[in-house]
């Protein structure tokens, strides 16, 4: 059952890669955010000629969930797939947003289109988060 779910997640992430808009870098990223109620919210990276106006797949999925009414504490797990030849971790802006909405023990599942994968806890991905205690 768990293996079947893993395969389904991978297949969905591969389909989502085709929806990414990355004409400048040609580096496509797809993301699925698993909510605690069992729903999945998708996101892809959307580039812009003004690179600062681009949005990463992770923030796209997380902000979509927020716009749908989800709140901090509703997020269970995040899956991220890249089109490149090797695994990549989320950028630091995405890591900051992930630490805002996910618990420290939530899983961050990194996947490559080539089948490589790695699972980290949020606390491993972001060992020194900037949070409300820093304000």
Coordinates of N, CA, C and O in Angstrom, one line a residue:
X1 N 0.8 -1.2 0.0 CA 0.0 0.0 0.0 C 0.9 1.3 0.0 O 0.6 2.2 -0.8
X2 N 1.9 1.3 0.9 CA 2.8 2.4 0.9 C 3.5 2.6 -0.4 O 3.7 3.7 -0.9
X3 N 4.0 1.5 -0.9 CA 4.7 1.5 -2.2 C 3.8 2.0 -3.3 O 4.3 2.8 -4.1
X4 N 2.6 1.6 -3.3 CA 1.6 2.1 -4.3 C 1.4 3.6 -4.2 O 1.4 4.3 -5.3
X5 N 1.3 4.1 -3.0 CA 1.1 5.5 -2.8 C 2.4 6.3 -3.3 O 2.3 7.3 -3.9
X6 N 3.6 5.7 -3.0 CA 4.8 6.4 -3.4 C 4.9 6.4 -4.9 O 5.2 7.5 -5.5
X7 N 4.5 5.4 -5.6 CA 4.5 5.3 -7.1 C 3.5 6.4 -7.6 O 3.8 7.1 -8.6
X8 N 2.3 6.4 -7.0 CA 1.3 7.4 -7.4 C 1.8 8.8 -7.3 O 1.6 9.7 -8.1
X9 N 2.5 9.1 -6.1 CA 3.0 10.5 -5.9 C 4.0 10.8 -7.0 O 4.0 11.9 -7.5
X10 N 4.9 9.9 -7.3 CA 5.9 10.1 -8.3 C 5.3 10.4 -9.6 O 5.7 11.3 -10.3
X11 N 4.3 9.6 -10.0 CA 3.7 9.8 -11.3 C 3.0 11.1 -11.4 O 3.1 11.8 -12.4
X12 N 2.3 11.5 -10.3 CA 1.7 12.8 -10.3 C 2.7 14.0 -10.4 O 2.5 15.0 -11.1
X13 N 3.8 13.9 -9.7 CA 4.8 14.9 -9.7 C 5.5 15.0 -11.1 O 5.8 16.1 -11.6
X14 N 5.6 13.8 -11.8 CA 6.2 13.9 -13.2 C 5.2 14.6 -14.1 O 5.6 15.4 -14.9
X15 N 3.9 14.3 -14.0 CA 2.9 15.0 -14.8 C 2.9 16.5 -14.5 O 2.8 17.3 -15.5
X16 N 3.1 16.9 -13.3 CA 3.1 18.3 -12.9 C 4.3 19.0 -13.5 O 4.3 20.2 -13.8
X17 N 5.5 18.3 -13.6 CA 6.7 18.9 -14.2 C 6.4 19.6 -15.5 O 6.9 20.6 -15.9
X18 N 5.5 18.9 -16.3 CA 5.2 19.5 -17.6 C 4.4 20.8 -17.6 O 4.4 21.5 -18.5
X19 N 3.8 21.1 -16.4 CA 3.1 22.3 -16.3 C 3.9 23.5 -15.8 O 3.5 24.6 -15.8
X20 N 5.1 23.2 -15.4 CA 6.0 24.3 -14.9 C 6.3 25.2 -16.1 O 6.3 24.8 -17.2
X21 N 6.5 26.5 -15.7 CA 6.9 27.5 -16.7 C 8.3 27.9 -16.4 O 8.5 28.7 -15.5
X22 N 9.3 27.4 -17.2 CA 10.7 27.6 -16.9 C 11.4 27.8 -18.2 O 12.4 27.1 -18.5
X23 N 11.1 28.9 -19.0 CA 11.7 29.1 -20.3 C 13.2 29.6 -20.2 O 13.9 29.5 -21.2
X24 N 13.6 30.1 -19.1 CA 14.9 30.7 -18.9 C 15.9 29.7 -18.4 O 17.0 29.6 -18.9
X25 N 15.5 29.0 -17.3 CA 16.5 28.0 -16.7 C 16.3 26.6 -17.3 O 17.1 25.7 -17.2
X26 N 15.1 26.3 -17.8 CA 14.7 25.0 -18.2 C 14.8 24.0 -17.1 O 15.0 22.8 -17.3
X27 N 14.7 24.5 -15.8 CA 14.7 23.7 -14.6 C 13.3 23.6 -14.1 O 12.9 24.6 -13.4
X28 N 12.6 22.5 -14.3 CA 11.2 22.4 -13.9 C 11.2 21.8 -12.5 O 11.9 20.8 -12.2
X29 N 10.3 22.3 -11.7 CA 10.1 21.8 -10.3 C 8.6 21.6 -10.1 O 7.8 22.5 -10.5
X30 N 8.2 20.5 -9.5 CA 6.8 20.3 -9.2 C 6.7 20.0 -7.7 O 7.7 19.5 -7.1
X31 N 5.6 20.2 -7.1 CA 5.4 20.1 -5.6 C 4.0 19.6 -5.3 O 3.0 20.1 -6.0
X32 N 3.9 18.7 -4.4 CA 2.6 18.3 -3.8 C 2.7 18.5 -2.3 O 3.7 18.1 -1.7
X33 N 1.8 19.2 -1.7 CA 1.7 19.4 -0.3 C 0.6 18.5 0.2 O -0.6 18.6 -0.3
X34 N 0.9 17.7 1.2 CA -0.1 16.8 1.8 C -0.7 17.5 3.0 O 0.1 17.9 3.9
X35 N -2.0 17.6 3.1 CA -2.6 18.3 4.2 C -3.0 17.2 5.2 O -3.2 16.0 4.9
X36 N -3.2 17.6 6.4 CA -3.6 16.7 7.5 C -5.0 16.1 7.3 O -5.3 15.0 7.8
X37 N -5.8 16.7 6.4 CA -7.1 16.2 6.1 C -7.1 15.2 5.0 O -8.1 14.7 4.5
X38 N -5.9 14.9 4.4 CA -5.7 13.9 3.4 C -5.7 14.5 2.0 O -5.4 13.8 1.0
X39 N -6.0 15.8 1.8 CA -6.0 16.4 0.5 C -4.5 16.8 0.1 O -3.7 16.9 0.9
X40 N -4.4 16.9 -1.2 CA -3.1 17.2 -1.8 C -3.2 18.5 -2.6 O -4.2 18.6 -3.4
X41 N -2.3 19.4 -2.4 CA -2.3 20.7 -3.2 C -1.1 20.7 -4.0 O 0.0 20.5 -3.5
X42 N -1.2 21.1 -5.3 CA -0.1 21.1 -6.2 C 0.5 22.5 -6.5 O -0.2 23.5 -6.3
X43 N 1.7 22.5 -6.9 CA 2.4 23.7 -7.3 C 3.5 23.4 -8.3 O 4.1 22.3 -8.3
X44 N 3.8 24.4 -9.1 CA 5.0 24.3 -10.0 C 5.7 25.6 -10.0 O 5.1 26.6 -9.6
X45 N 6.9 25.6 -10.5 CA 7.7 26.8 -10.6 C 7.2 27.6 -11.8 O 6.9 27.1 -12.8
X46 N 7.1 28.9 -11.6 CA 6.7 29.8 -12.6 C 7.8 30.9 -12.7 O 7.9 31.8 -11.8
X47 N 8.6 30.9 -13.8 CA 9.7 31.9 -13.9 C 9.2 33.1 -14.6 O 8.1 33.2 -15.1
X48 N 10.0 34.1 -14.5 CA 9.7 35.4 -15.1 C 11.0 36.0 -15.6 O 12.1 35.7 -15.0
X49 N 11.0 36.8 -16.7 CA 12.2 37.4 -17.2 C 12.9 38.3 -16.1 O 14.1 38.4 -16.0
X50 N 12.1 38.8 -15.2 CA 12.7 39.5 -14.0 C 12.7 38.4 -12.9 O 11.7 38.1 -12.3
X51 N 13.9 37.7 -12.8 CA 14.0 36.5 -11.9 C 13.3 36.7 -10.5 O 12.8 35.8 -10.0
X52 N 13.4 37.9 -9.9 CA 12.9 38.1 -8.6 C 11.3 37.9 -8.6 O 10.8 37.7 -7.5
X53 N 10.7 38.0 -9.7 CA 9.2 37.9 -9.8 C 8.8 36.4 -10.0 O 7.7 36.1 -10.0
X54 N 9.8 35.5 -10.1 CA 9.5 34.1 -10.2 C 9.0 33.5 -8.9 O 9.3 34.1 -7.9
X55 N 8.3 32.4 -9.0 CA 7.8 31.8 -7.8 C 8.2 30.3 -7.9 O 8.0 29.7 -8.9
X56 N 8.6 29.8 -6.8 CA 9.0 28.4 -6.7 C 7.8 27.5 -6.5 O 6.8 27.9 -6.0
X57 N 7.9 26.2 -6.9 CA 6.8 25.3 -6.8 C 6.4 25.1 -5.4 O 5.1 25.0 -5.1
X58 N 7.3 25.1 -4.4 CA 7.0 24.9 -3.0 C 6.1 26.0 -2.5 O 5.0 25.8 -1.9
X59 N 6.5 27.3 -2.8 CA 5.7 28.4 -2.3 C 4.4 28.5 -3.1 O 3.4 28.9 -2.5
X60 N 4.4 28.1 -4.3 CA 3.2 28.1 -5.1 C 2.1 27.2 -4.5 O 1.0 27.5 -4.2
X61 N 2.6 25.9 -4.1 CA 1.6 25.0 -3.5 C 1.2 25.4 -2.1 O 0.0 25.3 -1.8
X62 N 2.1 25.9 -1.3 CA 1.8 26.3 0.1 C 0.8 27.5 0.1 O -0.2 27.6 0.8
X63 N 1.1 28.5 -0.8 CA 0.2 29.7 -0.8 C -1.1 29.4 -1.4 O -2.1 30.0 -1.0
X64 N -1.2 28.4 -2.3 CA -2.5 27.9 -2.8 C -3.3 27.3 -1.7 O -4.5 27.6 -1.6
X65 N -2.6 26.5 -0.9 CA -3.3 25.9 0.3 C -3.9 27.0 1.2 O -5.0 26.9 1.6
X66 N -3.1 28.0 1.5 CA -3.5 29.1 2.3 C -4.7 29.8 1.7 O -5.7 30.1 2.4
X67 N -4.7 30.0 0.4 CA -5.8 30.7 -0.3 C -7.1 29.8 -0.3 O -8.2 30.4 -0.4
X68 N -6.9 28.5 -0.1 CA -8.0 27.6 0.0 C -8.6 27.5 1.4 O -9.6 26.8 1.6
X69 N -8.0 28.2 2.3 CA -8.5 28.2 3.7 C -7.7 27.4 4.7 O -8.0 27.4 5.9
X70 N -6.6 26.8 4.3 CA -5.8 26.0 5.2 C -5.0 27.0 6.1 O -4.7 28.1 5.6
X71 N -4.6 26.5 7.2 CA -3.9 27.4 8.2 C -2.6 26.7 8.6 O -2.4 25.5 8.4
X72 N -1.7 27.4 9.3 CA -0.5 26.8 10.0 C -1.0 25.7 10.9 O -2.0 25.8 11.6
X73 N -0.3 24.6 10.8 CA -0.8 23.4 11.6 C -1.6 22.4 10.7 O -1.8 21.3 11.2
X74 N -2.0 22.8 9.6 CA -2.8 21.9 8.7 C -2.0 21.1 7.7 O -2.5 20.2 7.0
X75 N -0.7 21.4 7.7 CA 0.2 20.8 6.7 C 0.9 19.5 7.3 O 1.5 19.6 8.4
X76 N 0.9 18.4 6.5 CA 1.5 17.2 6.9 C 2.9 16.9 6.3 O 3.8 16.6 7.0
X77 N 3.0 17.0 5.0 CA 4.2 16.5 4.3 C 4.3 17.3 3.0 O 3.3 17.7 2.4
X78 N 5.5 17.5 2.5 CA 5.7 18.1 1.2 C 6.6 17.3 0.3 O 7.6 16.7 0.8
X79 N 6.2 17.1 -0.9 CA 6.9 16.3 -1.9 C 7.4 17.3 -3.0 O 6.6 18.1 -3.5
X80 N 8.7 17.2 -3.3 CA 9.3 18.1 -4.3 C 10.1 17.3 -5.4 O 10.9 16.5 -5.0
X81 N 9.8 17.5 -6.6 CA 10.5 16.8 -7.7 C 11.1 17.9 -8.6 O 10.5 18.9 -9.0
X82 N 12.4 17.6 -9.0 CA 13.1 18.4 -10.0 C 13.4 17.7 -11.3 O 13.5 16.5 -11.3
X83 N 13.5 18.4 -12.4 CA 13.7 17.8 -13.7 C 15.2 17.6 -13.9 O 15.5 16.9 -14.9
X84 N 16.0 18.1 -13.1 CA 17.5 18.0 -13.3 C 18.0 16.5 -13.1 O 17.3 15.6 -12.7
X85 N 19.3 16.4 -13.3 CA 19.9 15.1 -13.2 C 20.2 14.6 -11.7 O 20.5 13.5 -11.5
X86 N 20.2 15.6 -10.8 CA 20.4 15.3 -9.4 C 19.4 15.9 -8.5 O 18.7 16.8 -8.9
X87 N 19.3 15.4 -7.3 CA 18.3 16.0 -6.4 C 18.7 17.4 -6.0 O 19.9 17.7 -6.0
X88 N 17.7 18.2 -5.7 CA 17.9 19.5 -5.3 C 17.1 19.7 -4.0 O 16.0 19.2 -3.9
X89 N 17.6 20.6 -3.1 CA 16.8 21.0 -2.0 C 16.1 22.3 -2.3 O 16.5 23.0 -3.1
X90 N 15.0 22.6 -1.5 CA 14.3 23.9 -1.7 C 15.3 25.1 -1.5 O 16.2 25.0 -0.6
X91 N 15.0 26.2 -2.1 CA 15.8 27.4 -1.9 C 15.5 27.9 -0.5 O 14.6 27.4 0.2
X92 N 16.3 28.9 -0.1 CA 16.2 29.3 1.3 C 14.9 30.1 1.5 O 14.3 30.1 2.6
X93 N 14.4 30.8 0.5 CA 13.0 31.4 0.7 C 12.0 30.4 0.9 O 11.1 30.5 1.8
X94 N 12.0 29.3 0.1 CA 11.1 28.2 0.3 C 11.2 27.5 1.7 O 10.3 27.2 2.4
X95 N 12.5 27.3 2.1 CA 12.7 26.7 3.4 C 12.1 27.6 4.5 O 11.5 27.1 5.5
X96 N 12.2 28.9 4.4 CA 11.6 29.8 5.4 C 10.1 29.6 5.4 O 9.5 29.6 6.5
X97 N 9.5 29.5 4.2 CA 8.0 29.4 4.2 C 7.6 28.0 4.7 O 6.6 27.9 5.4
X98 N 8.4 27.0 4.4 CA 8.1 25.6 4.9 C 8.2 25.6 6.4 O 7.3 25.1 7.1
X99 N 9.2 26.3 7.0 CA 9.3 26.3 8.5 C 8.1 27.1 9.1 O 7.7 26.8 10.3
X100 N 7.5 28.0 8.4 CA 6.4 28.8 8.9 C 5.1 27.9 9.0 O 4.3 28.1 10.0
X101 N 4.9 27.0 8.1 CA 3.6 26.2 8.1 C 3.7 24.8 8.4 O 2.7 24.2 8.8
X102 N 4.9 24.1 8.4 CA 5.0 22.7 8.7 C 5.6 22.6 10.1 O 6.5 23.4 10.6
X103 N 5.3 21.4 10.8 CA 5.9 21.1 12.0 C 7.4 20.7 11.8 O 7.7 20.2 10.7
X104 N 8.2 20.8 12.8 CA 9.6 20.4 12.7 C 9.8 19.0 12.3 O 10.8 18.7 11.6
X105 N 8.9 18.1 12.7 CA 9.1 16.7 12.4 C 8.4 16.3 11.1 O 8.4 15.1 10.7
X106 N 7.8 17.2 10.4 CA 7.2 16.9 9.1 C 8.2 16.5 8.1 O 9.4 16.9 8.1
X107 N 7.8 15.6 7.2 CA 8.8 15.1 6.2 C 8.8 16.0 4.9 O 7.7 16.5 4.5
X108 N 10.0 16.2 4.4 CA 10.2 16.9 3.1 C 10.8 15.8 2.2 O 11.9 15.3 2.5
X109 N 10.0 15.4 1.2 CA 10.4 14.3 0.3 C 10.9 14.9 -0.9 O 10.2 15.5 -1.7
X110 N 12.2 14.7 -1.2 CA 12.9 15.2 -2.4 C 13.0 14.1 -3.4 O 13.4 12.9 -3.0
X111 N 12.6 14.3 -4.6 CA 12.6 13.3 -5.7 C 13.2 13.9 -6.9 O 13.0 15.0 -7.3
X112 N 13.9 13.0 -7.6 CA 14.4 13.3 -9.0 C 13.6 12.6 -10.0 O 13.1 11.5 -9.7
X113 N 13.5 13.1 -11.1 CA 12.7 12.4 -12.2 C 13.4 11.1 -12.5 O 12.7 10.2 -13.0
X114 N 14.7 11.0 -12.2 CA 15.4 9.8 -12.5 C 15.2 8.7 -11.5 O 15.7 7.6 -11.6
X115 N 14.4 8.9 -10.4 CA 14.1 7.9 -9.4 C 14.8 8.1 -8.1 O 14.4 7.5 -7.1
X116 N 15.8 8.9 -8.1 CA 16.5 9.2 -6.8 C 15.6 9.9 -5.9 O 14.8 10.7 -6.3
X117 N 15.7 9.6 -4.6 CA 14.9 10.3 -3.6 C 15.6 10.4 -2.2 O 16.6 9.6 -2.0
X118 N 15.1 11.3 -1.4 CA 15.7 11.5 -0.1 C 14.6 12.1 0.8 O 13.8 13.0 0.3
X119 N 14.5 11.7 2.0 CA 13.5 12.2 2.9 C 14.2 12.9 4.1 O 15.1 12.3 4.7
X120 N 13.9 14.1 4.3 CA 14.4 14.9 5.4 C 13.3 15.4 6.3 O 12.1 15.5 5.8
X121 N 13.5 15.6 7.6 CA 12.6 16.3 8.4 C 12.8 17.8 8.2 O 13.9 18.2 7.8
X122 N 11.8 18.6 8.5 CA 11.9 20.0 8.3 C 13.0 20.5 9.2 O 13.8 21.4 8.8
X123 N 13.2 20.0 10.4 CA 14.3 20.4 11.3 C 15.7 20.1 10.7 O 16.6 20.8 11.0
X124 N 15.8 19.1 9.9 CA 17.1 18.8 9.2 C 17.3 19.7 8.0 O 18.4 20.2 7.8
X125 N 16.3 20.0 7.3 CA 16.4 20.9 6.2 C 16.6 22.4 6.6 O 17.4 23.1 6.0
X126 N 16.1 22.7 7.8 CA 16.2 24.1 8.3 C 16.6 24.0 9.8 O 15.8 24.2 10.7
X127 N 17.9 23.7 10.1 CA 18.2 23.5 11.5 C 18.2 24.8 12.3 O 18.1 24.7 13.6
X128 N 18.3 25.9 11.7 CA 18.3 27.2 12.5 C 17.3 28.1 11.9 O 17.6 29.1 11.2
X129 N 16.0 27.8 12.1 CA 15.0 28.6 11.5 C 14.8 30.0 12.1 O 15.2 30.2 13.2
X130 N 14.4 30.9 11.3 CA 14.0 32.2 11.7 C 12.5 32.2 12.0 O 11.7 31.9 11.1
X131 N 12.1 32.3 13.2 CA 10.7 32.2 13.5 C 10.2 33.3 14.5 O 11.0 34.2 14.8
X132 N 9.0 33.1 15.0 CA 8.4 34.2 15.9 C 9.3 34.5 17.1 O 9.3 35.6 17.7
X133 N 10.1 33.5 17.5 CA 11.0 33.7 18.7 C 12.1 34.7 18.4 O 12.7 35.2 19.3
X134 N 12.4 34.9 17.1 CA 13.4 35.9 16.7 C 12.9 37.3 16.6 O 13.7 38.2 16.3
X135 N 11.6 37.5 16.7 CA 11.1 38.8 16.5 C 11.1 39.6 17.8 O 11.0 39.2 18.9

